[in-house]
């Protein structure tokens, strides 16, 4: 994935536009990140207004979408329909070619208006999920997911979930090390677990409360992934009961301690497969899976391929 077309439309979000530009538009070749061809495309190549208070010039017309590896659609503060027929035609033609298309936040409304979400699962910002479901009942809206893929069409929740999706697309195409390098430059998490629910307003622990320091325990666990850690071990480090720890952990991360551990082990396996020639059984041991079969099963379920094939694709 080297050519990325950013489909610009009036009143698109400055933040969504910036996310795509920072992920694919910055030159990080000195850090080992490949150069991307980021194309700013609009109908007729005309300048596009952004919210709040900005104007951006397009370097390409909609022809820039024709041979792109990926098309990215920023959201808009207030999704508007009907969609410009030229944009809808260009998107449908790209989908027919098999081009991956990713909509950030309310960009899902653009895809829905083009008919590309019909019969598909999708997500958007939790504040807009009900509106999307009502306006497009043929779409299966998941209001909880950070991002969703359905047959080459990607949608994401709010702005920071757009970062998650963009980094995930980089990870799929170029491997975890490239994605993590970009994430470090953005001071963003290379991968986040959980769902949108973790970002909905909720009470926070009062200063001086007995709530455990979840971040400190996560850092402690990441240094010991080769060990057979349990929720009880994490709770012991946090100096609280397993039940209390699990409750606070879910409030803090939006997922369970066990699921977080599993994803952390898989991420470590990806790093080792990309950067070392360790045999698969040693990779499994260093990631805390113990036996190779367990690594293979979870790796296939979460990554969609085998550890061996992943190494052949992304190993150095």
Coordinates of C-alpha atoms in Angstrom, one line a residue:
X1 CA 0.0 0.0 0.0
X2 CA 1.9 3.0 -1.3
X3 CA -0.7 5.3 -2.9
X4 CA -3.4 6.8 -0.7
X5 CA -6.1 9.0 -2.1
X6 CA -7.7 11.4 0.4
X7 CA -11.2 12.1 -0.9
X8 CA -11.9 15.7 0.2
X9 CA -15.4 17.1 0.4
X10 CA -16.8 20.4 1.7
X11 CA -17.1 20.9 5.4
X12 CA -14.9 17.9 6.2
X13 CA -13.2 17.8 9.6
X14 CA -9.8 19.5 9.9
X15 CA -8.9 16.8 12.5
X16 CA -9.8 13.8 10.3
X17 CA -7.9 15.4 7.4
X18 CA -4.9 16.0 9.6
X19 CA -4.9 12.4 10.9
X20 CA -4.6 11.0 7.3
X21 CA -2.0 13.6 6.4
X22 CA 0.1 12.8 9.5
X23 CA 0.0 9.1 9.0
X24 CA 0.6 9.0 5.2
X25 CA 1.8 12.4 4.2
X26 CA 4.9 12.9 6.4
X27 CA 8.3 11.8 5.2
X28 CA 9.7 9.3 7.8
X29 CA 12.0 7.4 5.5
X30 CA 15.0 8.1 7.8
X31 CA 13.1 6.1 10.4
X32 CA 12.6 3.2 8.0
X33 CA 9.0 4.1 7.0
X34 CA 8.3 3.8 3.3
X35 CA 7.3 6.9 1.4
X36 CA 3.6 7.2 0.6
X37 CA 2.0 8.9 -2.3
X38 CA -0.8 10.9 -0.6
X39 CA -3.1 12.4 -3.1
X40 CA -5.5 15.2 -2.1
X41 CA -8.5 14.7 -4.4
X42 CA -11.7 16.6 -4.9
X43 CA -14.4 17.0 -7.6
X44 CA -12.8 18.9 -10.4
X45 CA -9.7 19.5 -8.3
X46 CA -11.5 22.5 -6.6
X47 CA -10.5 23.9 -3.2
X48 CA -12.4 22.4 -0.3
X49 CA -13.7 24.1 2.8
X50 CA -13.0 22.5 6.2
X51 CA -14.5 22.9 9.6
X52 CA -13.5 24.7 11.6
X53 CA -12.4 27.7 9.4
X54 CA -9.9 26.3 6.9
X55 CA -9.5 25.9 3.2
X56 CA -7.4 23.3 1.5
X57 CA -6.3 23.1 -2.2
X58 CA -6.6 19.7 -4.0
X59 CA -3.7 18.6 -6.2
X60 CA -5.9 16.0 -8.0
X61 CA -9.3 15.5 -9.4
X62 CA -11.3 12.4 -8.8
X63 CA -9.1 10.7 -11.3
X64 CA -6.6 10.4 -8.5
X65 CA -8.7 7.7 -7.0
X66 CA -8.4 5.5 -10.1
X67 CA -5.2 3.6 -9.3
X68 CA -4.9 4.3 -5.6
X69 CA -4.2 1.4 -3.2
X70 CA -6.5 3.0 -0.6
X71 CA -9.1 5.7 -0.4
X72 CA -9.6 7.6 2.8
X73 CA -12.7 9.7 3.5
X74 CA -12.6 12.3 6.4
X75 CA -15.8 12.9 8.3
X76 CA -17.7 16.2 8.5
X77 CA -18.9 18.0 11.6
X78 CA -22.5 17.7 10.4
X79 CA -23.0 14.9 7.9
X80 CA -25.0 16.2 4.9
X81 CA -26.9 14.4 2.2
X82 CA -27.6 13.9 -0.7
X83 CA -24.0 13.2 -1.7
X84 CA -22.4 14.8 -4.8
X85 CA -23.1 12.3 -7.6
X86 CA -19.6 12.6 -8.9
X87 CA -18.2 11.4 -5.5
X88 CA -20.7 8.6 -5.3
X89 CA -19.8 7.4 -8.8
X90 CA -16.1 7.5 -8.1
X91 CA -16.5 5.6 -4.8
X92 CA -18.7 2.9 -6.4
X93 CA -16.2 2.5 -9.3
X94 CA -13.3 2.1 -6.8
X95 CA -15.3 -0.5 -4.8
X96 CA -16.0 -2.4 -8.0
X97 CA -12.2 -2.5 -8.7
X98 CA -11.6 -4.0 -5.2
X99 CA -9.9 -0.9 -3.8
X100 CA -9.9 -0.7 0.0
X101 CA -12.0 2.3 1.2
X102 CA -11.8 3.7 4.8
X103 CA -14.1 6.3 6.3
X104 CA -13.1 8.2 9.4
X105 CA -15.8 9.1 11.9
X106 CA -18.8 10.6 10.1
X107 CA -17.2 9.7 6.8
X108 CA -19.4 6.6 7.1
X109 CA -22.3 8.8 6.0
X110 CA -20.5 9.4 2.7
X111 CA -20.1 5.7 2.2
X112 CA -23.8 5.1 3.2
X113 CA -25.0 7.7 0.8
X114 CA -23.0 6.1 -2.0
X115 CA -24.8 2.8 -1.2
X116 CA -21.5 1.1 -0.2
X117 CA -22.6 0.2 3.3
X118 CA -25.8 -1.6 2.2
X119 CA -25.8 -5.1 3.7
X120 CA -22.5 -4.3 5.5
X121 CA -21.6 -3.8 9.2
X122 CA -20.2 -0.4 10.0
X123 CA -19.5 2.1 12.8
X124 CA -19.2 5.8 13.4
X125 CA -18.9 8.2 16.3
X126 CA -21.2 6.9 19.1
X127 CA -23.1 10.2 19.1
X128 CA -24.0 9.7 15.4
X129 CA -24.6 5.9 15.4
X130 CA -28.4 6.2 16.0
X131 CA -28.7 8.7 13.2
X132 CA -26.8 6.5 10.8
X133 CA -28.9 3.5 11.6
X134 CA -32.1 5.5 11.2
X135 CA -31.1 7.2 7.9
X136 CA -29.8 3.9 6.5
X137 CA -31.6 0.9 7.9
X138 CA -29.9 -1.3 5.4
X139 CA -26.7 -0.8 7.3
X140 CA -25.8 -2.9 10.4
X141 CA -24.5 -0.2 12.7
X142 CA -22.2 -1.2 15.5
X143 CA -22.1 1.7 17.9
X144 CA -19.5 0.2 20.2
X145 CA -16.6 -0.7 17.8
X146 CA -13.5 1.5 17.4
X147 CA -13.3 0.5 13.8
X148 CA -15.0 -2.1 11.5
X149 CA -14.0 -3.9 8.3
X150 CA -16.6 -5.6 6.0
X151 CA -15.4 -6.8 2.6
X152 CA -12.8 -4.1 2.0
X153 CA -14.9 -1.2 3.4
X154 CA -13.6 0.2 6.7
X155 CA -15.3 2.6 9.1
X156 CA -14.2 4.1 12.4
X157 CA -15.5 5.9 15.4
X158 CA -14.4 9.4 16.5
X159 CA -11.1 11.2 15.7
X160 CA -8.7 9.2 17.7
X161 CA -10.3 6.0 16.5
X162 CA -9.5 7.3 13.0
X163 CA -5.8 7.2 14.1
X164 CA -6.4 3.6 15.3
X165 CA -7.8 2.6 11.9
X166 CA -5.1 4.4 9.9
X167 CA -2.4 2.7 11.9
X168 CA -4.1 -0.6 11.6
X169 CA -4.2 -0.3 7.8
X170 CA -0.5 0.5 7.8
X171 CA 0.2 -2.5 10.1
X172 CA -1.7 -4.8 7.7
X173 CA 0.3 -3.5 4.7
X174 CA 3.7 -2.9 6.1
X175 CA 3.9 -4.7 9.4
X176 CA 3.9 -3.8 13.1
X177 CA 7.3 -2.1 13.2
X178 CA 6.4 0.5 10.6
X179 CA 3.0 1.1 12.2
X180 CA 4.6 1.5 15.7
X181 CA 7.2 3.9 14.3
X182 CA 4.5 6.1 12.9
X183 CA 2.6 5.8 16.2
X184 CA 5.6 6.9 18.2
X185 CA 6.0 10.0 15.9
X186 CA 2.3 10.8 16.6
X187 CA 2.7 10.0 20.3
X188 CA -0.2 7.5 19.9
X189 CA -0.8 4.0 20.9
X190 CA 0.2 1.5 18.3
X191 CA -2.8 -0.6 19.1
X192 CA -5.8 0.0 21.5
X193 CA -8.1 -2.6 22.8
X194 CA -11.7 -2.1 23.9
X195 CA -14.7 -0.2 22.6
X196 CA -16.1 3.3 22.3
X197 CA -17.8 2.8 25.7
X198 CA -14.5 3.4 27.4
X199 CA -14.6 7.1 26.1
X200 CA -18.2 7.9 27.1
X201 CA -18.4 10.2 30.1
X202 CA -18.1 8.2 33.4
X203 CA -17.1 9.0 37.0
X204 CA -13.4 9.0 37.6
X205 CA -11.7 8.0 40.8
X206 CA -11.4 10.8 43.3
X207 CA -7.9 12.0 44.3
X208 CA -6.5 9.8 47.0
X209 CA -9.0 7.0 46.3
X210 CA -7.9 3.3 46.4
X211 CA -8.4 2.8 42.7
X212 CA -5.4 0.8 41.3
X213 CA -2.8 2.3 39.0
X214 CA -3.8 0.4 35.9
X215 CA -1.1 2.0 33.6
X216 CA 1.6 1.0 36.0
X217 CA 0.4 -2.5 36.2
X218 CA 0.2 -2.7 32.4
X219 CA 3.8 -1.5 32.1
X220 CA 4.8 -4.1 34.7
X221 CA 3.1 -6.9 32.8
X222 CA 4.5 -5.9 29.4
X223 CA 8.0 -6.6 30.8
X224 CA 6.9 -10.1 31.9
X225 CA 4.9 -11.4 28.9
X226 CA 7.1 -14.5 28.8
X227 CA 5.6 -15.5 32.2
X228 CA 2.3 -17.2 32.8
X229 CA 0.6 -14.1 34.1
X230 CA -3.0 -14.3 35.4
X231 CA -5.5 -11.7 36.4
X232 CA -4.7 -12.5 40.0
X233 CA -1.0 -11.7 39.3
X234 CA -2.0 -8.3 37.9
X235 CA -4.3 -7.6 40.8
X236 CA -1.5 -8.5 43.2
X237 CA 0.8 -6.1 41.6
X238 CA -1.9 -3.4 41.8
X239 CA -2.4 -4.4 45.5
X240 CA -6.1 -5.0 45.1
X241 CA -8.5 -8.0 44.8
X242 CA -8.9 -9.6 41.4
X243 CA -12.6 -8.6 41.3
X244 CA -11.8 -4.9 42.1
X245 CA -8.9 -4.9 39.7
X246 CA -11.0 -6.3 36.8
X247 CA -13.7 -3.8 37.4
X248 CA -11.3 -0.8 37.4
X249 CA -9.4 -2.3 34.4
X250 CA -12.6 -2.4 32.4
X251 CA -13.4 1.2 33.3
X252 CA -9.9 2.3 32.3
X253 CA -9.4 0.3 29.1
X254 CA -12.8 -0.8 27.9
X255 CA -11.7 -4.5 27.9
X256 CA -10.9 -7.3 30.3
X257 CA -7.4 -8.0 31.8
X258 CA -7.4 -11.4 30.0
X259 CA -8.2 -9.9 26.6
X260 CA -5.6 -7.1 27.1
X261 CA -3.0 -9.7 28.0
X262 CA -3.8 -11.8 24.9
X263 CA -3.5 -8.8 22.5
X264 CA -0.3 -7.7 24.2
X265 CA 1.2 -11.2 23.7
X266 CA 0.1 -11.3 20.0
X267 CA 1.7 -7.8 19.5
X268 CA 4.9 -9.1 21.0
X269 CA 4.8 -12.1 18.7
X270 CA 4.4 -9.9 15.7
X271 CA 7.4 -7.9 16.7
X272 CA 9.5 -11.0 17.2
X273 CA 8.4 -12.5 13.9
X274 CA 9.3 -9.3 12.1
X275 CA 12.6 -8.6 13.7
X276 CA 14.2 -12.0 14.6
X277 CA 14.7 -15.4 13.2
X278 CA 13.7 -17.2 16.4
X279 CA 11.9 -20.5 15.8
X280 CA 8.2 -20.3 16.2
X281 CA 8.3 -22.4 19.4
X282 CA 10.7 -19.9 21.0
X283 CA 8.5 -17.0 19.9
X284 CA 5.6 -18.7 21.6
X285 CA 7.6 -19.2 24.8
X286 CA 8.8 -15.6 24.8
X287 CA 5.3 -14.3 24.5
X288 CA 3.9 -16.5 27.3
X289 CA 1.9 -18.9 25.1
X290 CA 3.9 -21.8 26.3
X291 CA 3.1 -24.1 23.4
X292 CA 3.2 -23.3 19.7
X293 CA -0.3 -24.6 19.1
X294 CA -1.7 -21.9 21.4
X295 CA 0.2 -19.2 19.6
X296 CA -1.0 -20.4 16.2
X297 CA -4.6 -20.6 17.3
X298 CA -4.8 -17.1 18.7
X299 CA -2.6 -15.6 16.0
X300 CA -4.9 -17.0 13.2
X301 CA -8.0 -15.7 15.0
X302 CA -6.7 -12.2 15.7
X303 CA -4.3 -11.6 12.7
X304 CA -6.0 -13.7 10.1
X305 CA -2.9 -15.7 9.1
X306 CA -0.3 -18.1 10.6
X307 CA 2.9 -17.0 12.4
X308 CA 5.0 -18.6 9.6
X309 CA 3.1 -16.8 6.8
X310 CA 3.2 -13.5 8.7
X311 CA 7.0 -13.8 9.0
X312 CA 7.4 -14.5 5.3
X313 CA 5.4 -11.4 4.6
X314 CA 6.9 -9.0 7.1
X315 CA 10.2 -10.5 8.4
X316 CA 13.5 -9.0 7.6

